[in-house]
Amino acid sequence: MRTGDLAARTGLTTKTIRFHEDSGLLPAPPRTPGGYRDYPDHTVTRFSFVRDAQRAGLTLAEIRSILALRDDGHAP
């Protein structure tokens, strides 16, 4: 899904999505032949986790560490 579609499904702005990508909370998505970002569907779930973790008081650095563990197949 493109950035605008992801923004609509998550309630985030496209600027916030790009910030999360730039800060390492979200891996860089594949690109379409036209150069557009093409986010997989599970990205919506990842943003839900980030939002819930922020509400719980975790910093972005802490969330990034947890996501890195999860991405490597380890339980945080």
PDB file of N, CA and C in Angstrom:
ATOM      1  N   MET A   1       0.842  -1.166   0.000  1.00  0.00           N
ATOM      2  CA  MET A   1       0.000   0.000   0.000  1.00  0.00           C
ATOM      3  C   MET A   1       0.892   1.235   0.000  1.00  0.00           C
ATOM      4  N   ARG A   2       0.438   2.254  -0.625  1.00  0.00           N
ATOM      5  CA  ARG A   2       1.212   3.493  -0.705  1.00  0.00           C
ATOM      6  C   ARG A   2       1.093   4.286   0.590  1.00  0.00           C
ATOM      7  N   THR A   3       1.945   5.294   0.724  1.00  0.00           N
ATOM      8  CA  THR A   3       2.032   6.076   1.955  1.00  0.00           C
ATOM      9  C   THR A   3       0.694   6.694   2.328  1.00  0.00           C
ATOM     10  N   GLY A   4      -0.023   7.244   1.375  1.00  0.00           N
ATOM     11  CA  GLY A   4      -1.324   7.861   1.659  1.00  0.00           C
ATOM     12  C   GLY A   4      -2.332   6.851   2.176  1.00  0.00           C
ATOM     13  N   ASP A   5      -2.313   5.641   1.605  1.00  0.00           N
ATOM     14  CA  ASP A   5      -3.218   4.591   2.072  1.00  0.00           C
ATOM     15  C   ASP A   5      -2.863   4.168   3.495  1.00  0.00           C
ATOM     16  N   LEU A   6      -1.559   4.045   3.768  1.00  0.00           N
ATOM     17  CA  LEU A   6      -1.114   3.687   5.109  1.00  0.00           C
ATOM     18  C   LEU A   6      -1.506   4.769   6.109  1.00  0.00           C
ATOM     19  N   ALA A   7      -1.374   6.015   5.717  1.00  0.00           N
ATOM     20  CA  ALA A   7      -1.761   7.123   6.587  1.00  0.00           C
ATOM     21  C   ALA A   7      -3.248   7.052   6.917  1.00  0.00           C
ATOM     22  N   ALA A   8      -4.064   6.771   5.925  1.00  0.00           N
ATOM     23  CA  ALA A   8      -5.508   6.685   6.148  1.00  0.00           C
ATOM     24  C   ALA A   8      -5.858   5.525   7.075  1.00  0.00           C
ATOM     25  N   ARG A   9      -5.161   4.395   6.933  1.00  0.00           N
ATOM     26  CA  ARG A   9      -5.469   3.219   7.752  1.00  0.00           C
ATOM     27  C   ARG A   9      -4.955   3.339   9.177  1.00  0.00           C
ATOM     28  N   THR A  10      -3.919   4.150   9.396  1.00  0.00           N
ATOM     29  CA  THR A  10      -3.343   4.265  10.735  1.00  0.00           C
ATOM     30  C   THR A  10      -3.735   5.547  11.455  1.00  0.00           C
ATOM     31  N   GLY A  11      -4.247   6.513  10.719  1.00  0.00           N
ATOM     32  CA  GLY A  11      -4.574   7.798  11.332  1.00  0.00           C
ATOM     33  C   GLY A  11      -3.356   8.692  11.524  1.00  0.00           C
ATOM     34  N   LEU A  12      -2.247   8.335  10.915  1.00  0.00           N
ATOM     35  CA  LEU A  12      -1.025   9.128  10.995  1.00  0.00           C
ATOM     36  C   LEU A  12      -0.894   9.987   9.743  1.00  0.00           C
ATOM     37  N   THR A  13      -0.032  10.977   9.819  1.00  0.00           N
ATOM     38  CA  THR A  13       0.239  11.773   8.631  1.00  0.00           C
ATOM     39  C   THR A  13       1.354  11.103   7.825  1.00  0.00           C
ATOM     40  N   THR A  14       1.453  11.457   6.571  1.00  0.00           N
ATOM     41  CA  THR A  14       2.528  10.907   5.750  1.00  0.00           C
ATOM     42  C   THR A  14       3.886  11.372   6.282  1.00  0.00           C
ATOM     43  N   LYS A  15       3.932  12.556   6.842  1.00  0.00           N
ATOM     44  CA  LYS A  15       5.170  13.072   7.428  1.00  0.00           C
ATOM     45  C   LYS A  15       5.600  12.207   8.619  1.00  0.00           C
ATOM     46  N   THR A  16       4.651  11.808   9.454  1.00  0.00           N
ATOM     47  CA  THR A  16       4.956  10.950  10.603  1.00  0.00           C
ATOM     48  C   THR A  16       5.442   9.583  10.140  1.00  0.00           C
ATOM     49  N   ILE A  17       4.829   9.048   9.118  1.00  0.00           N
ATOM     50  CA  ILE A  17       5.244   7.749   8.585  1.00  0.00           C
ATOM     51  C   ILE A  17       6.687   7.826   8.089  1.00  0.00           C
ATOM     52  N   ARG A  18       7.023   8.863   7.373  1.00  0.00           N
ATOM     53  CA  ARG A  18       8.387   9.016   6.871  1.00  0.00           C
ATOM     54  C   ARG A  18       9.371   9.249   8.020  1.00  0.00           C
ATOM     55  N   PHE A  19       8.945   9.976   9.055  1.00  0.00           N
ATOM     56  CA  PHE A  19       9.788  10.178  10.235  1.00  0.00           C
ATOM     57  C   PHE A  19      10.105   8.837  10.888  1.00  0.00           C
ATOM     58  N   HIS A  20       9.085   7.995  11.059  1.00  0.00           N
ATOM     59  CA  HIS A  20       9.304   6.677  11.676  1.00  0.00           C
ATOM     60  C   HIS A  20      10.237   5.823  10.820  1.00  0.00           C
ATOM     61  N   GLU A  21      10.108   5.933   9.524  1.00  0.00           N
ATOM     62  CA  GLU A  21      11.002   5.195   8.634  1.00  0.00           C
ATOM     63  C   GLU A  21      12.435   5.714   8.773  1.00  0.00           C
ATOM     64  N   ASP A  22      12.596   7.031   8.767  1.00  0.00           N
ATOM     65  CA  ASP A  22      13.926   7.645   8.883  1.00  0.00           C
ATOM     66  C   ASP A  22      14.575   7.367  10.241  1.00  0.00           C
ATOM     67  N   SER A  23      13.757   7.222  11.290  1.00  0.00           N
ATOM     68  CA  SER A  23      14.303   7.013  12.631  1.00  0.00           C
ATOM     69  C   SER A  23      14.521   5.541  12.964  1.00  0.00           C
ATOM     70  N   GLY A  24      14.235   4.657  12.030  1.00  0.00           N
ATOM     71  CA  GLY A  24      14.513   3.242  12.240  1.00  0.00           C
ATOM     72  C   GLY A  24      13.414   2.439  12.900  1.00  0.00           C
ATOM     73  N   LEU A  25      12.246   3.041  13.098  1.00  0.00           N
ATOM     74  CA  LEU A  25      11.124   2.303  13.680  1.00  0.00           C
ATOM     75  C   LEU A  25      10.421   1.449  12.638  1.00  0.00           C
ATOM     76  N   LEU A  26      10.660   1.769  11.408  1.00  0.00           N
ATOM     77  CA  LEU A  26      10.009   1.093  10.293  1.00  0.00           C
ATOM     78  C   LEU A  26      11.053   0.813   9.231  1.00  0.00           C
ATOM     79  N   PRO A  27      11.193  -0.441   8.816  1.00  0.00           N
ATOM     80  CA  PRO A  27      12.170  -0.704   7.757  1.00  0.00           C
ATOM     81  C   PRO A  27      11.740  -0.029   6.454  1.00  0.00           C
ATOM     82  N   ALA A  28      12.708   0.308   5.665  1.00  0.00           N
ATOM     83  CA  ALA A  28      12.406   0.919   4.371  1.00  0.00           C
ATOM     84  C   ALA A  28      11.593  -0.072   3.534  1.00  0.00           C
ATOM     85  N   PRO A  29      10.464   0.368   3.026  1.00  0.00           N
ATOM     86  CA  PRO A  29       9.621  -0.545   2.247  1.00  0.00           C
ATOM     87  C   PRO A  29      10.160  -0.717   0.835  1.00  0.00           C
ATOM     88  N   PRO A  30       9.727  -1.785   0.182  1.00  0.00           N
ATOM     89  CA  PRO A  30      10.094  -1.916  -1.230  1.00  0.00           C
ATOM     90  C   PRO A  30       9.455  -0.784  -2.035  1.00  0.00           C
ATOM     91  N   ARG A  31       9.953  -0.573  -3.203  1.00  0.00           N
ATOM     92  CA  ARG A  31       9.427   0.485  -4.082  1.00  0.00           C
ATOM     93  C   ARG A  31       8.752  -0.133  -5.294  1.00  0.00           C
ATOM     94  N   THR A  32       7.747   0.554  -5.777  1.00  0.00           N
ATOM     95  CA  THR A  32       7.086   0.137  -7.009  1.00  0.00           C
ATOM     96  C   THR A  32       8.007   0.495  -8.174  1.00  0.00           C
ATOM     97  N   PRO A  33       7.743  -0.018  -9.366  1.00  0.00           N
ATOM     98  CA  PRO A  33       8.567   0.374 -10.525  1.00  0.00           C
ATOM     99  C   PRO A  33       8.580   1.888 -10.753  1.00  0.00           C
ATOM    100  N   GLY A  34       7.526   2.556 -10.318  1.00  0.00           N
ATOM    101  CA  GLY A  34       7.460   4.007 -10.460  1.00  0.00           C
ATOM    102  C   GLY A  34       8.156   4.763  -9.340  1.00  0.00           C
ATOM    103  N   GLY A  35       8.719   4.027  -8.360  1.00  0.00           N
ATOM    104  CA  GLY A  35       9.460   4.662  -7.276  1.00  0.00           C
ATOM    105  C   GLY A  35       8.660   4.958  -6.024  1.00  0.00           C
ATOM    106  N   TYR A  36       7.378   4.599  -5.989  1.00  0.00           N
ATOM    107  CA  TYR A  36       6.555   4.845  -4.807  1.00  0.00           C
ATOM    108  C   TYR A  36       6.834   3.799  -3.734  1.00  0.00           C
ATOM    109  N   ARG A  37       6.761   4.224  -2.473  1.00  0.00           N
ATOM    110  CA  ARG A  37       6.879   3.262  -1.377  1.00  0.00           C
ATOM    111  C   ARG A  37       5.674   2.323  -1.432  1.00  0.00           C
ATOM    112  N   ASP A  38       5.927   1.037  -1.185  1.00  0.00           N
ATOM    113  CA  ASP A  38       4.869   0.025  -1.231  1.00  0.00           C
ATOM    114  C   ASP A  38       4.903  -0.774   0.073  1.00  0.00           C
ATOM    115  N   TYR A  39       4.212  -0.245   1.092  1.00  0.00           N
ATOM    116  CA  TYR A  39       4.239  -0.850   2.423  1.00  0.00           C
ATOM    117  C   TYR A  39       3.418  -2.132   2.466  1.00  0.00           C
ATOM    118  N   PRO A  40       3.953  -3.177   3.125  1.00  0.00           N
ATOM    119  CA  PRO A  40       3.176  -4.403   3.305  1.00  0.00           C
ATOM    120  C   PRO A  40       2.045  -4.172   4.310  1.00  0.00           C
ATOM    121  N   ASP A  41       1.025  -4.995   4.252  1.00  0.00           N
ATOM    122  CA  ASP A  41      -0.140  -4.834   5.128  1.00  0.00           C
ATOM    123  C   ASP A  41       0.210  -4.878   6.613  1.00  0.00           C
ATOM    124  N   HIS A  42       1.217  -5.678   6.991  1.00  0.00           N
ATOM    125  CA  HIS A  42       1.546  -5.803   8.410  1.00  0.00           C
ATOM    126  C   HIS A  42       2.130  -4.523   9.008  1.00  0.00           C
ATOM    127  N   THR A  43       2.413  -3.526   8.173  1.00  0.00           N
ATOM    128  CA  THR A  43       2.915  -2.249   8.671  1.00  0.00           C
ATOM    129  C   THR A  43       1.878  -1.565   9.557  1.00  0.00           C
ATOM    130  N   VAL A  44       0.604  -1.778   9.281  1.00  0.00           N
ATOM    131  CA  VAL A  44      -0.468  -1.197  10.101  1.00  0.00           C
ATOM    132  C   VAL A  44      -0.347  -1.716  11.538  1.00  0.00           C
ATOM    133  N   THR A  45      -0.096  -3.001  11.689  1.00  0.00           N
ATOM    134  CA  THR A  45       0.059  -3.604  13.011  1.00  0.00           C
ATOM    135  C   THR A  45       1.287  -3.043  13.718  1.00  0.00           C
ATOM    136  N   ARG A  46       2.347  -2.848  12.977  1.00  0.00           N
ATOM    137  CA  ARG A  46       3.576  -2.297  13.565  1.00  0.00           C
ATOM    138  C   ARG A  46       3.317  -0.892  14.103  1.00  0.00           C
ATOM    139  N   PHE A  47       2.586  -0.077  13.355  1.00  0.00           N
ATOM    140  CA  PHE A  47       2.267   1.266  13.834  1.00  0.00           C
ATOM    141  C   PHE A  47       1.354   1.222  15.056  1.00  0.00           C
ATOM    142  N   SER A  48       0.471   0.260  15.115  1.00  0.00           N
ATOM    143  CA  SER A  48      -0.375   0.107  16.305  1.00  0.00           C
ATOM    144  C   SER A  48       0.482  -0.188  17.522  1.00  0.00           C
ATOM    145  N   PHE A  49       1.487  -1.056  17.343  1.00  0.00           N
ATOM    146  CA  PHE A  49       2.398  -1.356  18.445  1.00  0.00           C
ATOM    147  C   PHE A  49       3.157  -0.109  18.881  1.00  0.00           C
ATOM    148  N   VAL A  50       3.683   0.648  17.930  1.00  0.00           N
ATOM    149  CA  VAL A  50       4.439   1.866  18.255  1.00  0.00           C
ATOM    150  C   VAL A  50       3.558   2.842  19.020  1.00  0.00           C
ATOM    151  N   ARG A  51       2.337   3.031  18.558  1.00  0.00           N
ATOM    152  CA  ARG A  51       1.425   3.961  19.223  1.00  0.00           C
ATOM    153  C   ARG A  51       1.112   3.490  20.648  1.00  0.00           C
ATOM    154  N   ASP A  52       0.842   2.196  20.812  1.00  0.00           N
ATOM    155  CA  ASP A  52       0.542   1.657  22.145  1.00  0.00           C
ATOM    156  C   ASP A  52       1.752   1.766  23.068  1.00  0.00           C
ATOM    157  N   ALA A  53       2.937   1.515  22.533  1.00  0.00           N
ATOM    158  CA  ALA A  53       4.154   1.607  23.344  1.00  0.00           C
ATOM    159  C   ALA A  53       4.417   3.052  23.773  1.00  0.00           C
ATOM    160  N   GLN A  54       4.145   4.005  22.894  1.00  0.00           N
ATOM    161  CA  GLN A  54       4.305   5.413  23.264  1.00  0.00           C
ATOM    162  C   GLN A  54       3.317   5.795  24.359  1.00  0.00           C
ATOM    163  N   ARG A  55       2.100   5.316  24.244  1.00  0.00           N
ATOM    164  CA  ARG A  55       1.091   5.600  25.269  1.00  0.00           C
ATOM    165  C   ARG A  55       1.475   4.997  26.614  1.00  0.00           C
ATOM    166  N   ALA A  56       2.208   3.884  26.572  1.00  0.00           N
ATOM    167  CA  ALA A  56       2.665   3.237  27.798  1.00  0.00           C
ATOM    168  C   ALA A  56       3.883   3.951  28.396  1.00  0.00           C
ATOM    169  N   GLY A  57       4.400   4.935  27.686  1.00  0.00           N
ATOM    170  CA  GLY A  57       5.494   5.735  28.209  1.00  0.00           C
ATOM    171  C   GLY A  57       6.880   5.361  27.712  1.00  0.00           C
ATOM    172  N   LEU A  58       6.967   4.455  26.749  1.00  0.00           N
ATOM    173  CA  LEU A  58       8.273   4.081  26.210  1.00  0.00           C
ATOM    174  C   LEU A  58       8.786   5.169  25.274  1.00  0.00           C
ATOM    175  N   THR A  59      10.093   5.349  25.265  1.00  0.00           N
ATOM    176  CA  THR A  59      10.707   6.305  24.352  1.00  0.00           C
ATOM    177  C   THR A  59      10.848   5.658  22.971  1.00  0.00           C
ATOM    178  N   LEU A  60      11.100   6.477  21.974  1.00  0.00           N
ATOM    179  CA  LEU A  60      11.297   5.937  20.629  1.00  0.00           C
ATOM    180  C   LEU A  60      12.520   5.025  20.588  1.00  0.00           C
ATOM    181  N   ALA A  61      13.560   5.349  21.342  1.00  0.00           N
ATOM    182  CA  ALA A  61      14.753   4.495  21.390  1.00  0.00           C
ATOM    183  C   ALA A  61      14.409   3.127  21.985  1.00  0.00           C
ATOM    184  N   GLU A  62      13.598   3.113  23.038  1.00  0.00           N
ATOM    185  CA  GLU A  62      13.189   1.838  23.648  1.00  0.00           C
ATOM    186  C   GLU A  62      12.329   1.025  22.685  1.00  0.00           C
ATOM    187  N   ILE A  63      11.428   1.700  22.003  1.00  0.00           N
ATOM    188  CA  ILE A  63      10.564   1.022  21.030  1.00  0.00           C
ATOM    189  C   ILE A  63      11.399   0.460  19.892  1.00  0.00           C
ATOM    190  N   ARG A  64      12.366   1.228  19.426  1.00  0.00           N
ATOM    191  CA  ARG A  64      13.248   0.778  18.352  1.00  0.00           C
ATOM    192  C   ARG A  64      14.002  -0.485  18.781  1.00  0.00           C
ATOM    193  N   SER A  65      14.457  -0.537  20.029  1.00  0.00           N
ATOM    194  CA  SER A  65      15.169  -1.716  20.537  1.00  0.00           C
ATOM    195  C   SER A  65      14.259  -2.935  20.566  1.00  0.00           C
ATOM    196  N   ILE A  66      13.040  -2.749  21.016  1.00  0.00           N
ATOM    197  CA  ILE A  66      12.079  -3.854  21.065  1.00  0.00           C
ATOM    198  C   ILE A  66      11.782  -4.360  19.653  1.00  0.00           C
ATOM    199  N   LEU A  67      11.561  -3.438  18.732  1.00  0.00           N
ATOM    200  CA  LEU A  67      11.279  -3.827  17.356  1.00  0.00           C
ATOM    201  C   LEU A  67      12.457  -4.548  16.712  1.00  0.00           C
ATOM    202  N   ALA A  68      13.679  -4.125  17.039  1.00  0.00           N
ATOM    203  CA  ALA A  68      14.866  -4.791  16.493  1.00  0.00           C
ATOM    204  C   ALA A  68      14.924  -6.234  16.989  1.00  0.00           C
ATOM    205  N   LEU A  69      14.616  -6.446  18.260  1.00  0.00           N
ATOM    206  CA  LEU A  69      14.575  -7.813  18.787  1.00  0.00           C
ATOM    207  C   LEU A  69      13.520  -8.638  18.082  1.00  0.00           C
ATOM    208  N   ARG A  70      12.335  -8.062  17.944  1.00  0.00           N
ATOM    209  CA  ARG A  70      11.239  -8.778  17.259  1.00  0.00           C
ATOM    210  C   ARG A  70      11.595  -9.102  15.818  1.00  0.00           C
ATOM    211  N   ASP A  71      12.223  -8.141  15.136  1.00  0.00           N
ATOM    212  CA  ASP A  71      12.589  -8.345  13.738  1.00  0.00           C
ATOM    213  C   ASP A  71      13.630  -9.451  13.575  1.00  0.00           C
ATOM    214  N   ASP A  72      14.450  -9.637  14.617  1.00  0.00           N
ATOM    215  CA  ASP A  72      15.466 -10.695  14.599  1.00  0.00           C
ATOM    216  C   ASP A  72      14.918 -12.039  15.056  1.00  0.00           C
ATOM    217  N   GLY A  73      13.623 -12.079  15.413  1.00  0.00           N
ATOM    218  CA  GLY A  73      12.991 -13.329  15.818  1.00  0.00           C
ATOM    219  C   GLY A  73      13.121 -13.651  17.289  1.00  0.00           C
ATOM    220  N   HIS A  74      13.519 -12.664  18.099  1.00  0.00           N
ATOM    221  CA  HIS A  74      13.640 -12.873  19.534  1.00  0.00           C
ATOM    222  C   HIS A  74      12.471 -12.220  20.263  1.00  0.00           C
ATOM    223  N   ALA A  75      12.128 -12.779  21.397  1.00  0.00           N
ATOM    224  CA  ALA A  75      11.082 -12.169  22.225  1.00  0.00           C
ATOM    225  C   ALA A  75      11.698 -11.033  23.028  1.00  0.00           C
ATOM    226  N   PRO A  76      11.063  -9.887  23.031  1.00  0.00           N
ATOM    227  CA  PRO A  76      11.608  -8.756  23.821  1.00  0.00           C
ATOM    228  C   PRO A  76      11.432  -8.990  25.308  1.00  0.00           C
TER     229      PRO A  76
END
